[in-house]
Short mmCIF file of C-alpha atoms in Angstrom, two decimals:
data_model
loop_
_atom_site.label_atom_id
_atom_site.label_comp_id
_atom_site.label_asym_id
_atom_site.label_seq_id
_atom_site.Cartn_x
_atom_site.Cartn_y
_atom_site.Cartn_z
CA MET A 16 -4.20 -22.71 -2.17
CA ALA A 17 -5.12 -19.07 -1.52
CA PRO A 18 -2.75 -16.25 -2.56
CA VAL A 19 -2.15 -15.28 1.07
CA ALA A 20 -0.91 -18.79 1.87
CA GLU A 21 1.46 -18.80 -1.08
CA LEU A 22 2.94 -15.46 -0.08
CA ALA A 23 3.27 -16.56 3.50
CA SER A 24 5.24 -19.56 2.30
CA GLY A 25 7.76 -17.27 0.64
CA ARG A 26 6.57 -17.10 -2.97
CA MET A 27 7.06 -13.71 -4.56
CA PRO A 28 4.25 -11.77 -6.25
CA HIS A 29 4.11 -11.64 -10.02
CA ILE A 30 5.32 -8.15 -11.03
CA SER A 31 5.17 -6.67 -14.52
CA VAL A 32 5.43 -3.18 -15.94
CA ARG A 33 2.64 -3.11 -18.49
CA CYS A 34 -0.45 -5.01 -19.58
CA ARG A 35 0.26 -7.40 -22.45
CA VAL A 36 -3.30 -8.67 -22.87
CA PRO A 37 -5.18 -6.74 -25.59
CA LEU A 38 -8.69 -5.52 -24.82
CA CYS A 39 -8.21 -6.71 -21.26
CA PHE A 40 -11.46 -5.18 -20.06
CA VAL A 41 -13.50 -7.81 -21.94
CA MET A 42 -12.15 -10.65 -19.78
CA THR A 43 -15.09 -12.36 -18.09
CA ALA A 44 -15.31 -13.25 -14.44
CA PRO A 45 -14.77 -16.91 -13.55
CA THR A 46 -17.89 -19.01 -14.10
CA THR A 47 -19.67 -19.89 -10.87
CA SER A 48 -23.23 -20.66 -9.88
CA GLN A 49 -23.61 -17.03 -8.82
CA PRO A 50 -21.93 -13.92 -10.31
CA ARG A 51 -19.02 -12.64 -8.25
CA THR A 52 -19.74 -9.35 -6.49
CA TYR A 53 -17.57 -6.26 -6.11
CA GLU A 54 -17.21 -3.17 -3.93
CA ILE A 55 -15.09 -0.10 -4.74
CA ARG A 56 -13.82 2.20 -1.98
CA THR A 57 -12.75 5.59 -3.30
CA TYR A 58 -10.43 8.13 -1.71
CA GLY A 59 -9.30 11.49 -3.07
CA CYS A 60 -10.49 13.87 -5.72
CA GLN A 61 -13.18 14.04 -8.38
CA MET A 62 -10.80 12.36 -10.84
CA ASN A 63 -10.65 9.33 -8.55
CA VAL A 64 -14.43 9.30 -8.21
CA HIS A 65 -14.74 9.26 -11.99
CA ASP A 66 -12.04 6.58 -12.26
CA SER A 67 -14.06 4.44 -9.86
CA GLU A 68 -17.03 4.70 -12.21
CA ARG A 69 -14.79 3.27 -14.92
CA LEU A 70 -13.53 0.49 -12.66
CA ALA A 71 -17.15 -0.41 -11.90
CA GLY A 72 -17.91 -0.41 -15.62
CA LEU A 73 -14.95 -2.70 -16.31
CA LEU A 74 -15.99 -5.16 -13.62
CA GLU A 75 -19.62 -5.24 -14.71
CA THR A 76 -18.59 -5.71 -18.34
CA ALA A 77 -16.53 -8.66 -17.10
CA GLY A 78 -19.58 -10.20 -15.41
CA TYR A 79 -19.28 -8.98 -11.82
CA VAL A 80 -22.24 -7.39 -10.04
CA LYS A 81 -22.22 -4.63 -7.44
CA ASP A 82 -22.40 -5.84 -3.85
CA ASP A 83 -25.36 -4.50 -1.86
CA VAL A 84 -25.06 -6.54 1.33
CA GLY A 85 -21.47 -5.92 2.52
CA GLU A 86 -20.13 -9.33 1.47
CA ALA A 87 -18.25 -8.52 -1.73
CA ASP A 88 -16.11 -11.17 -3.41
CA VAL A 89 -13.79 -8.44 -4.73
CA VAL A 90 -12.94 -5.25 -2.84
CA VAL A 91 -11.10 -2.55 -4.82
CA PHE A 92 -9.36 0.39 -3.13
CA ASN A 93 -8.97 3.40 -5.44
CA THR A 94 -6.38 5.37 -3.51
CA CYS A 95 -5.09 8.92 -3.14
CA ALA A 96 -1.48 9.83 -2.26
CA VAL A 97 -1.87 13.54 -1.55
CA ARG A 98 -2.53 13.65 2.18
CA GLU A 99 0.05 12.65 4.78
CA ASN A 100 -2.00 9.83 6.29
CA ALA A 101 -3.06 8.29 2.97
CA ASP A 102 -0.88 5.19 3.34
CA ASN A 103 -1.77 4.72 7.02
CA ARG A 104 -5.43 4.86 6.12
CA LEU A 105 -5.01 2.30 3.34
CA TYR A 106 -3.02 -0.17 5.44
CA GLY A 107 -5.43 0.24 8.33
CA ASN A 108 -8.35 -0.65 6.07
CA LEU A 109 -6.43 -3.54 4.54
CA GLY A 110 -5.71 -4.82 8.03
CA HIS A 111 -9.40 -4.78 8.91
CA LEU A 112 -10.15 -6.81 5.78
CA ARG A 113 -7.63 -9.57 6.47
CA PRO A 114 -9.82 -11.59 8.87
CA VAL A 115 -12.80 -10.99 6.56
CA LYS A 116 -10.85 -12.50 3.69
CA ASP A 117 -9.69 -15.42 5.83
CA GLY A 118 -13.35 -16.27 6.43
CA HIS A 119 -14.45 -15.68 2.83
CA PRO A 120 -13.00 -18.33 0.46
CA GLY A 121 -12.14 -16.88 -2.94
CA MET A 122 -12.31 -13.26 -1.85
CA GLN A 123 -9.87 -10.93 -3.61
CA ILE A 124 -8.51 -7.50 -2.70
CA ALA A 125 -7.17 -5.03 -5.29
CA VAL A 126 -5.41 -1.70 -4.74
CA GLY A 127 -5.24 0.93 -7.48
CA GLY A 128 -4.92 4.69 -7.88
CA CYS A 129 -2.20 7.15 -6.99
CA LEU A 130 -0.88 5.43 -3.87
CA ALA A 131 -0.61 2.16 -5.79
CA GLN A 132 1.32 3.95 -8.55
CA LYS A 133 3.68 5.35 -5.91
CA ASP A 134 4.16 2.35 -3.61
CA ARG A 135 3.93 -0.46 -6.18
CA ASP A 136 5.24 -3.76 -4.80
CA THR A 137 5.57 -2.24 -1.32
CA ILE A 138 1.86 -2.84 -0.86
CA VAL A 139 2.06 -6.63 -1.11
CA ARG A 140 5.11 -6.66 1.15
CA ARG A 141 3.22 -4.78 3.86
CA ALA A 142 -0.12 -6.49 3.17
CA PRO A 143 0.60 -9.89 1.55
CA TRP A 144 -3.10 -10.77 1.50
CA VAL A 145 -3.62 -8.23 -1.32
CA ASP A 146 -4.18 -9.98 -4.68
CA VAL A 147 -3.79 -7.18 -7.23
CA VAL A 148 -1.97 -3.84 -7.40
CA PHE A 149 -2.50 -1.67 -10.49
CA GLY A 150 -1.56 1.89 -11.36
CA THR A 151 -3.21 5.05 -12.62
CA HIS A 152 -2.26 4.27 -16.23
CA ASN A 153 -3.62 0.71 -16.53
CA MET A 154 -7.05 0.64 -14.94
CA GLY A 155 -8.25 -1.44 -17.90
CA SER A 156 -6.11 -4.35 -16.70
CA LEU A 157 -8.09 -4.93 -13.50
CA PRO A 158 -10.36 -7.81 -14.64
CA VAL A 159 -7.44 -9.66 -16.23
CA LEU A 160 -5.24 -9.18 -13.17
CA LEU A 161 -7.97 -10.50 -10.86
CA GLU A 162 -8.38 -13.60 -13.01
CA ARG A 163 -4.63 -14.09 -13.32
CA ALA A 164 -4.22 -13.83 -9.54
CA ARG A 165 -6.98 -16.40 -9.07
CA VAL A 166 -5.51 -18.87 -11.58
CA GLN A 167 -1.83 -18.44 -10.69
CA GLN A 168 -2.52 -18.21 -6.96
CA GLU A 169 -0.11 -15.30 -6.50
CA ALA A 170 -0.36 -11.55 -6.21
CA GLN A 171 -0.27 -9.55 -9.43
CA VAL A 172 1.47 -6.15 -9.44
CA GLU A 173 1.23 -4.30 -12.73
CA ILE A 174 2.22 -0.65 -13.09
CA GLU A 175 2.51 1.17 -16.40
CA GLU A 176 4.78 4.21 -16.57
CA SER A 177 2.69 6.09 -19.11
CA LEU A 178 -0.87 6.16 -20.35
CA SER A 179 -1.59 3.53 -22.99
CA VAL A 180 -5.36 3.87 -23.34
CA PHE A 181 -7.24 7.08 -22.50
CA PRO A 182 -9.53 6.12 -19.58
CA SER A 183 -12.63 7.57 -21.24
CA THR A 184 -12.55 4.73 -23.78
CA LEU A 185 -13.24 2.23 -20.97
CA PRO A 186 -16.73 1.14 -19.96
CA THR A 187 -18.31 3.25 -17.22
CA ARG A 188 -20.94 2.59 -14.59
CA ARG A 189 -22.09 6.08 -13.66
CA GLU A 190 -23.41 6.70 -10.19
CA SER A 191 -25.89 9.34 -11.37
CA PRO A 192 -28.42 9.30 -14.22
CA TYR A 193 -28.63 13.10 -14.27
CA ALA A 194 -25.07 14.40 -13.61
CA ALA A 195 -21.83 13.09 -15.09
CA TRP A 196 -18.07 13.66 -15.03
CA VAL A 197 -16.32 14.07 -18.39
CA SER A 198 -12.52 14.01 -18.49
CA VAL A 199 -10.96 16.42 -20.97
CA SER A 200 -7.40 15.57 -19.98
CA VAL A 201 -5.31 13.51 -17.60
CA GLY A 202 -1.96 14.36 -16.08
CA CYS A 203 -0.36 17.70 -15.29
CA ASN A 204 2.61 19.71 -16.62
CA ASN A 205 3.00 21.84 -13.49
CA THR A 206 5.79 21.32 -10.98
CA CYS A 207 4.28 22.56 -7.70
CA THR A 208 6.72 21.67 -4.94
CA PHE A 209 4.03 20.33 -2.59
CA CYS A 210 2.28 18.07 -5.12
CA ILE A 211 3.10 14.48 -6.01
CA VAL A 212 0.29 14.11 -8.55
CA PRO A 213 2.30 14.87 -11.75
CA ALA A 214 4.73 12.09 -10.82
CA LEU A 215 1.83 9.65 -10.45
CA ARG A 216 -0.53 10.78 -13.21
CA GLY A 217 2.13 11.78 -15.72
CA LYS A 218 2.34 14.63 -18.21
CA GLU A 219 -0.86 16.16 -19.53
CA LYS A 220 -2.67 14.20 -22.23
CA ASP A 221 -5.57 15.93 -23.97
CA ARG A 222 -8.57 14.40 -25.69
CA ARG A 223 -9.67 15.79 -29.04
CA PRO A 224 -12.64 18.19 -28.79
CA GLY A 225 -14.83 16.09 -31.08
CA GLU A 226 -14.37 13.03 -28.89
CA ILE A 227 -15.32 15.00 -25.77
CA LEU A 228 -18.42 16.44 -27.39
CA ARG A 229 -19.52 13.04 -28.67
CA GLU A 230 -19.30 11.68 -25.13
CA ILE A 231 -21.34 14.63 -23.82
CA GLU A 232 -23.98 14.15 -26.52
CA ALA A 233 -24.23 10.45 -25.65
CA LEU A 234 -24.65 11.29 -21.98
CA VAL A 235 -27.41 13.80 -22.75
CA ALA A 236 -29.16 11.18 -24.86
CA GLU A 237 -29.21 8.97 -21.74
CA GLY A 238 -30.89 11.74 -19.71
CA VAL A 239 -27.94 13.64 -18.24
CA LEU A 240 -28.63 17.35 -17.64
CA GLU A 241 -25.32 18.37 -16.04
CA VAL A 242 -21.72 17.58 -16.93
CA THR A 243 -18.55 18.55 -15.07
CA LEU A 244 -15.43 18.78 -17.22
CA LEU A 245 -12.46 17.31 -15.37
CA GLY A 246 -8.72 17.80 -15.62
CA GLN A 247 -5.79 18.07 -13.25
CA ASN A 248 -5.37 21.54 -14.77
CA VAL A 249 -8.54 21.74 -16.77
CA ASN A 250 -8.02 25.14 -18.40
CA ALA A 251 -4.61 24.11 -19.73
CA TYR A 252 -6.61 21.86 -22.05
CA GLY A 253 -5.29 22.14 -25.59
CA SER A 254 -1.64 22.57 -24.67
CA GLU A 255 -0.78 19.12 -26.05
CA PHE A 256 -2.11 19.97 -29.53
CA GLY A 257 -1.04 23.61 -29.45
CA ASP A 258 -4.30 25.53 -29.04
CA ARG A 259 -4.26 27.80 -25.99
CA ALA A 260 -7.85 28.86 -26.72
CA ALA A 261 -9.11 25.28 -26.80
CA PHE A 262 -10.78 25.32 -23.38
CA ALA A 263 -12.79 28.46 -24.07
CA LYS A 264 -13.82 26.97 -27.41
CA LEU A 265 -14.88 23.76 -25.68
CA LEU A 266 -17.06 25.67 -23.20
CA ARG A 267 -18.77 27.50 -26.06
CA ALA A 268 -19.26 24.23 -27.95
CA CYS A 269 -20.97 22.77 -24.88
CA GLY A 270 -23.48 25.59 -25.23
CA ASP A 271 -24.53 24.13 -28.58
CA VAL A 272 -25.37 20.65 -27.23
CA PRO A 273 -29.19 20.34 -27.23
CA GLY A 274 -30.58 19.25 -23.88
CA LEU A 275 -27.42 20.00 -21.91
CA GLU A 276 -28.61 22.38 -19.18
CA ARG A 277 -25.60 22.75 -16.89
CA VAL A 278 -21.86 22.74 -17.50
CA ARG A 279 -19.22 22.99 -14.77
CA PHE A 280 -15.47 22.40 -14.70
CA THR A 281 -12.74 21.74 -12.17
CA SER A 282 -10.03 22.64 -11.43
CA PRO A 283 -8.41 25.52 -13.29
CA HIS A 284 -4.98 26.98 -12.54
CA PRO A 285 -4.62 30.77 -12.20
CA ARG A 286 -1.62 30.71 -14.54
CA ASP A 287 -3.75 29.49 -17.46
CA PHE A 288 -6.99 31.26 -16.61
CA THR A 289 -7.40 33.73 -19.46
CA ASP A 290 -9.98 36.34 -20.33
CA ASP A 291 -11.37 34.23 -23.18
CA VAL A 292 -12.41 31.62 -20.62
CA ILE A 293 -14.15 34.30 -18.53
CA ALA A 294 -15.95 35.53 -21.66
CA ALA A 295 -16.99 31.99 -22.59
CA MET A 296 -18.38 31.45 -19.10
CA ALA A 297 -20.33 34.71 -19.19
CA GLU A 298 -21.65 34.30 -22.73
CA THR A 299 -22.58 30.59 -22.73
CA PRO A 300 -25.95 30.20 -20.99
CA ASN A 301 -25.50 26.64 -19.80
CA VAL A 302 -22.06 27.27 -18.25
CA MET A 303 -22.90 27.73 -14.61
CA PRO A 304 -21.87 30.79 -12.54
CA SER A 305 -19.56 28.83 -10.28
CA LEU A 306 -15.78 28.70 -10.24
CA HIS A 307 -13.27 26.74 -8.19
CA MET A 308 -9.99 28.70 -8.33
CA PRO A 309 -7.18 27.27 -6.15
CA LEU A 310 -5.24 29.94 -4.24
CA GLN A 311 -2.96 27.80 -2.02
CA SER A 312 -1.38 30.89 -0.43
CA GLY A 313 -1.82 34.66 -0.50
CA SER A 314 1.89 35.31 0.05
CA ASP A 315 4.04 35.98 -3.00
CA ASP A 316 7.05 34.50 -1.20
CA VAL A 317 5.21 31.29 -0.39
CA LEU A 318 3.75 31.07 -3.90
CA ARG A 319 7.27 31.38 -5.23
CA ALA A 320 8.46 28.59 -2.93
CA MET A 321 5.48 26.48 -4.00
CA ARG A 322 6.50 27.10 -7.62
CA ARG A 323 3.07 28.57 -8.36
CA SER A 324 3.42 30.79 -11.40
CA TYR A 325 1.18 33.69 -10.29
CA ARG A 326 1.21 36.23 -7.49
CA GLN A 327 -1.41 37.81 -5.26
CA ASP A 328 -2.17 40.71 -7.61
CA ARG A 329 -2.76 38.42 -10.58
CA TYR A 330 -4.99 36.13 -8.55
CA LEU A 331 -7.17 38.94 -7.22
CA GLY A 332 -7.29 40.44 -10.70
CA ILE A 333 -8.82 37.20 -12.02
CA ILE A 334 -11.41 37.24 -9.25
CA ASP A 335 -12.29 40.87 -10.04
CA ARG A 336 -12.70 40.15 -13.76
CA VAL A 337 -14.86 37.09 -13.12
CA ARG A 338 -17.11 39.10 -10.80
CA ALA A 339 -17.36 41.96 -13.32
CA ALA A 340 -18.44 39.55 -16.07
CA ILE A 341 -20.53 37.22 -13.87
CA PRO A 342 -21.80 39.19 -10.86
CA ASP A 343 -23.61 36.23 -9.29
CA ALA A 344 -20.66 33.83 -9.54
CA ALA A 345 -19.90 31.77 -6.45
CA ILE A 346 -16.14 31.29 -6.17
CA THR A 347 -14.49 28.60 -4.06
CA THR A 348 -10.83 27.83 -3.50
CA ASP A 349 -8.11 25.63 -1.96
CA ILE A 350 -5.70 26.95 0.67
CA ILE A 351 -2.68 25.29 2.30
CA VAL A 352 -1.64 26.49 5.76
CA GLY A 353 1.84 26.01 7.16
CA PHE A 354 3.88 25.49 3.99
CA PRO A 355 7.62 25.29 4.84
CA GLY A 356 8.98 28.76 5.58
CA GLU A 357 5.54 30.38 5.97
CA THR A 358 5.87 33.28 8.42
CA ASP A 359 3.19 35.13 10.37
CA ALA A 360 3.41 37.89 7.75
CA ASP A 361 2.94 35.36 4.95
CA PHE A 362 -0.12 33.95 6.65
CA GLU A 363 -1.58 37.43 7.12
CA GLN A 364 -1.34 37.85 3.33
CA THR A 365 -3.44 34.72 2.91
CA LEU A 366 -6.05 36.14 5.27
CA HIS A 367 -5.96 39.38 3.26
CA VAL A 368 -6.75 37.56 0.01
CA VAL A 369 -9.58 35.64 1.69
CA ARG A 370 -11.11 38.92 2.87
CA GLU A 371 -10.73 40.53 -0.55
CA ALA A 372 -11.93 37.56 -2.63
CA ARG A 373 -14.88 36.73 -0.38
CA PHE A 374 -15.03 33.07 -1.35
CA SER A 375 -18.35 31.32 -0.93
CA GLY A 376 -16.39 28.35 0.41
CA ALA A 377 -12.86 27.02 0.77
CA PHE A 378 -11.16 23.66 1.08
CA THR A 379 -8.51 24.34 3.71
CA PHE A 380 -5.59 22.02 4.41
CA GLN A 381 -2.75 21.88 6.86
CA TYR A 382 0.46 21.28 4.94
CA SER A 383 1.47 17.62 5.02
CA LYS A 384 4.91 16.43 4.03
CA ARG A 385 4.80 14.00 1.11
CA PRO A 386 7.92 11.94 0.37
CA GLY A 387 9.08 12.49 -3.18
CA THR A 388 8.10 16.17 -3.35
CA PRO A 389 10.65 19.03 -3.17
CA ALA A 390 8.77 20.63 -0.27
CA ALA A 391 9.34 17.55 1.90
CA THR A 392 13.06 18.35 2.16
CA MET A 393 12.76 22.12 2.54
CA ASP A 394 14.14 23.86 5.60
CA ASP A 395 11.96 25.78 8.05
CA GLN A 396 9.17 23.24 8.43
CA VAL A 397 6.49 25.03 10.46
CA PRO A 398 5.77 23.55 13.93
CA LYS A 399 2.50 21.66 14.19
CA ALA A 400 1.15 23.90 16.94
CA VAL A 401 1.72 27.01 14.81
CA VAL A 402 0.06 25.40 11.79
CA GLN A 403 -2.95 24.38 13.88
CA GLU A 404 -3.42 27.89 15.29
CA ARG A 405 -3.23 29.47 11.84
CA TYR A 406 -5.56 26.87 10.41
CA GLU A 407 -8.20 27.56 13.04
CA ARG A 408 -8.01 31.31 12.38
CA LEU A 409 -8.39 30.74 8.64
CA VAL A 410 -11.36 28.42 9.06
CA ALA A 411 -13.07 30.88 11.43
CA LEU A 412 -12.61 33.75 8.95
CA GLN A 413 -13.85 31.73 5.99
CA GLU A 414 -16.88 30.49 7.95
CA GLU A 415 -17.78 34.09 8.73
CA ILE A 416 -17.45 35.10 5.06
CA SER A 417 -19.31 32.03 3.76
CA TRP A 418 -22.21 32.75 6.09
CA ALA A 419 -22.34 36.42 5.09
CA GLU A 420 -22.24 35.51 1.39
CA ASN A 421 -24.99 32.94 1.85
CA ARG A 422 -27.18 35.45 3.68
CA LYS A 423 -27.16 37.50 0.49
CA GLN A 424 -29.18 34.67 -1.07
CA LEU A 425 -32.14 35.19 1.30
CA ALA A 426 -35.44 35.77 -0.52
CA ARG A 427 -33.85 34.85 -3.86
CA THR A 428 -35.69 32.48 -6.18
CA LEU A 429 -33.45 29.66 -7.40
CA ASP A 430 -33.75 26.80 -9.86
CA VAL A 431 -32.42 23.72 -8.08
CA LEU A 432 -31.41 20.49 -9.78
CA VAL A 433 -32.71 17.88 -7.35
CA ALA A 434 -29.98 15.52 -6.20
CA GLU A 435 -29.80 12.37 -4.16
CA GLY A 436 -27.74 11.82 -1.06
CA GLU A 437 -26.91 15.50 -0.55
CA GLY A 438 -28.88 15.96 2.66
CA ARG A 439 -28.27 13.45 5.46
CA LYS A 440 -31.32 14.65 7.43
CA ASP A 441 -33.67 15.03 4.47
CA GLU A 442 -35.88 12.04 5.23
CA ALA A 443 -36.32 12.97 8.90
CA ARG A 444 -37.13 16.57 7.99
CA HIS A 445 -39.40 15.70 5.05
CA ARG A 446 -37.34 17.58 2.54
CA MET A 447 -35.06 17.06 -0.46
CA SER A 448 -31.86 18.75 -1.62
CA GLY A 449 -30.05 19.85 -4.73
CA ARG A 450 -27.69 22.35 -6.26
CA ALA A 451 -28.42 25.90 -7.37
CA PRO A 452 -26.81 27.12 -10.60
CA ASP A 453 -23.89 28.56 -8.60
CA ASN A 454 -23.43 25.10 -6.98
CA ARG A 455 -24.68 26.12 -3.54
CA LEU A 456 -26.39 23.30 -1.69
CA VAL A 457 -30.11 23.98 -1.14
CA HIS A 458 -32.47 22.00 1.09
CA PHE A 459 -36.17 22.51 0.32
CA GLY A 460 -39.48 21.41 1.79
CA LEU A 461 -41.89 19.02 0.10
CA GLY A 462 -45.42 19.65 -1.01
CA ALA A 463 -48.01 17.50 -2.75
CA ASP A 464 -45.97 17.36 -5.95
CA VAL A 465 -42.78 15.50 -4.96
CA PRO A 466 -39.91 15.83 -7.45
CA ARG A 467 -37.52 13.07 -8.40
CA PRO A 468 -33.73 13.33 -8.42
CA GLY A 469 -32.92 14.88 -11.78
CA ASP A 470 -36.00 17.09 -11.85
CA VAL A 471 -35.66 20.87 -11.44
CA VAL A 472 -37.55 22.81 -8.77
CA THR A 473 -38.00 26.54 -8.29
CA VAL A 474 -37.71 27.58 -4.64
CA GLU A 475 -37.39 30.70 -2.50
CA VAL A 476 -34.52 30.83 0.01
CA THR A 477 -35.68 31.46 3.57
CA TYR A 478 -32.63 30.54 5.67
CA ALA A 479 -28.86 30.65 5.21
CA ALA A 480 -26.10 28.74 6.99
CA PRO A 481 -22.37 28.86 6.20
CA HIS A 482 -22.50 25.71 4.06
CA HIS A 483 -26.06 25.48 2.78
CA LEU A 484 -29.32 27.29 2.08
CA VAL A 485 -32.85 26.30 3.06
CA ALA A 486 -36.16 26.93 1.31
CA GLU A 487 -38.59 26.01 4.05
CA GLY A 488 -41.75 25.97 1.99
CA PRO A 489 -42.54 23.56 -0.85
CA ALA A 490 -41.23 24.28 -4.32
CA ARG A 491 -43.06 26.94 -6.28
CA GLU A 492 -42.71 24.82 -9.40
CA VAL A 493 -41.58 21.28 -10.20
CA ARG A 494 -40.27 20.71 -13.72
CA ARG A 495 -40.24 17.10 -14.85
CA THR A 496 -37.13 16.32 -16.87
CA ARG A 497 -35.60 13.56 -18.96
CA ALA A 498 -33.09 13.16 -16.14
CA GLY A 499 -35.90 12.54 -13.67
CA ASP A 500 -37.33 9.99 -16.08
CA ALA A 501 -33.92 8.29 -16.25
CA TRP A 502 -33.75 8.18 -12.46
CA ALA A 503 -37.28 6.75 -12.25
CA ALA A 504 -36.43 4.10 -14.84
CA LEU A 505 -33.57 2.91 -12.65
CA GLN A 506 -36.05 2.52 -9.80
CA GLY A 507 -38.44 0.60 -12.02
CA GLU A 508 -41.00 3.41 -12.10
CA PRO A 509 -42.90 4.54 -15.22
CA LYS A 510 -42.17 7.98 -16.64
CA GLY A 511 -43.87 10.87 -14.93
CA VAL A 512 -44.46 9.14 -11.58
CA SER A 513 -44.33 11.86 -8.96
CA GLY A 514 -43.91 9.89 -5.76
CA VAL A 515 -40.46 9.44 -4.25
CA SER A 516 -39.75 7.29 -1.22
CA LEU A 517 -37.12 9.38 0.52
CA GLY A 518 -34.03 7.53 1.66
CA MET A 519 -34.66 4.48 -0.52
CA PRO A 520 -32.82 5.24 -3.81
CA THR A 521 -29.28 4.00 -4.31
CA ILE A 522 -28.42 5.86 -7.50
CA GLY A 523 -27.57 9.55 -7.18
CA ARG A 524 -25.33 12.50 -7.77
CA PRO A 525 -21.70 11.52 -8.21
CA PRO A 526 -20.54 10.89 -4.64
CA ALA A 527 -18.17 13.22 -2.86
CA PRO A 528 -14.69 11.77 -2.44
CA ALA A 529 -13.78 10.23 0.88
CA ALA A 530 -10.77 12.49 1.33
CA SER A 531 -10.10 15.85 -0.26
CA GLY A 532 -7.18 17.63 -1.81
CA CYS A 533 -6.07 15.59 -4.76
CA SER A 534 -5.40 15.78 -8.44
CA THR A 535 -8.07 18.08 -9.80
CA ARG A 536 -7.24 20.84 -7.36
CA SER A 537 -4.23 22.41 -9.00
#
């Protein structure tokens, strides 16, 4: 009898608070004539994207294979709880899957991530055809929970209240052979009134520097050229073991890893962003001249209400010092419009900071009330129409600035790490795309020597748009790399093959999250 039938007949789901099966990620999938297939649907931030790589690694270690035809035996939702419509989106997708599951004997559905941590057993009450619910702290339990649900014929809900195994110790199936995420910490010690993430991810837990560097070295040995250091508040790294200079030291240590060409990190918090980090960025050649520095609001009053421990002057001071040390740095940010109590004068202060900082790009959000956060119960909630009008003004201003900043790149020669899946129109326009050192997206034309994802090309910028650059001619130079070799090996090509069939590859740069504004944007 299928789990959905048992639940419909009144049987309750199995609910536990922590995994009691040691080394649960080595559980194998049930033996069948064909391996069971899986699909993972990811919502939220870069941390969730990286977590999905681990979930894929767990499932493949357990004997599952990735579904390529849209008929997965196991569908896993890795959820985000930050945006207001997160739960509606999840339940809508679960609803669409119900008839699919009814027509697919043995199919299982699992829900994990931040929304699962928050809603717990609510999920199987609202969607009783779900087989497994697991939290942010026990991803390693997924294969065991799937098997237990299959054998016991009832939904399994397992949520741990604190981290038992650091996620980086779990197997990982990376989406890119040339760029990789590396977590330096999980959790957050901040208490921002709009953010539910600390309640779902827990207090900050830091990895030891040697462990991080060993992971980076192993990635480089596999062909990776670029790593992005991840943390909910990445530059607070070291607070757990009492070294406030630990993040700057880690950046400098990354500069000593042979073969590592590009280092990025996200997201820092202005409170913890110190001059030693700026110096490490400026003085370490492989740390890229790009910085994501969340602003949230330019108003001191709103920042105070948000419980953000910096003010406008401090924020702009950081931007000035970064630009003095790294003149070519591209700086991006996060901004929330319409926080409770935000006045017209407060919003004008946000526009002032945007004009002064001249961000190359911004992730802009309309404030959404999240149950369980202090801001959700604050007085003076801003009317939707007012929020929308302010939001449109902010977006228009930032678009104007982004375009002006990108026009400054015209005629510049850039080294671009060729990526995959960055340009939706690349095949039709006979071009490829990648990221400049400052993380700007660059589309470039193709010549006789076609690079592979993971190779590095030198191009001249001929056109600028608000969100991308174009080099209309072919690359001046194509540098074959170990990363390109790794990409070619995944396609079954010998090393050094220059041809690329555009649009065909399925392995690429770590994918962008399906919805923005989550845990790594502090």
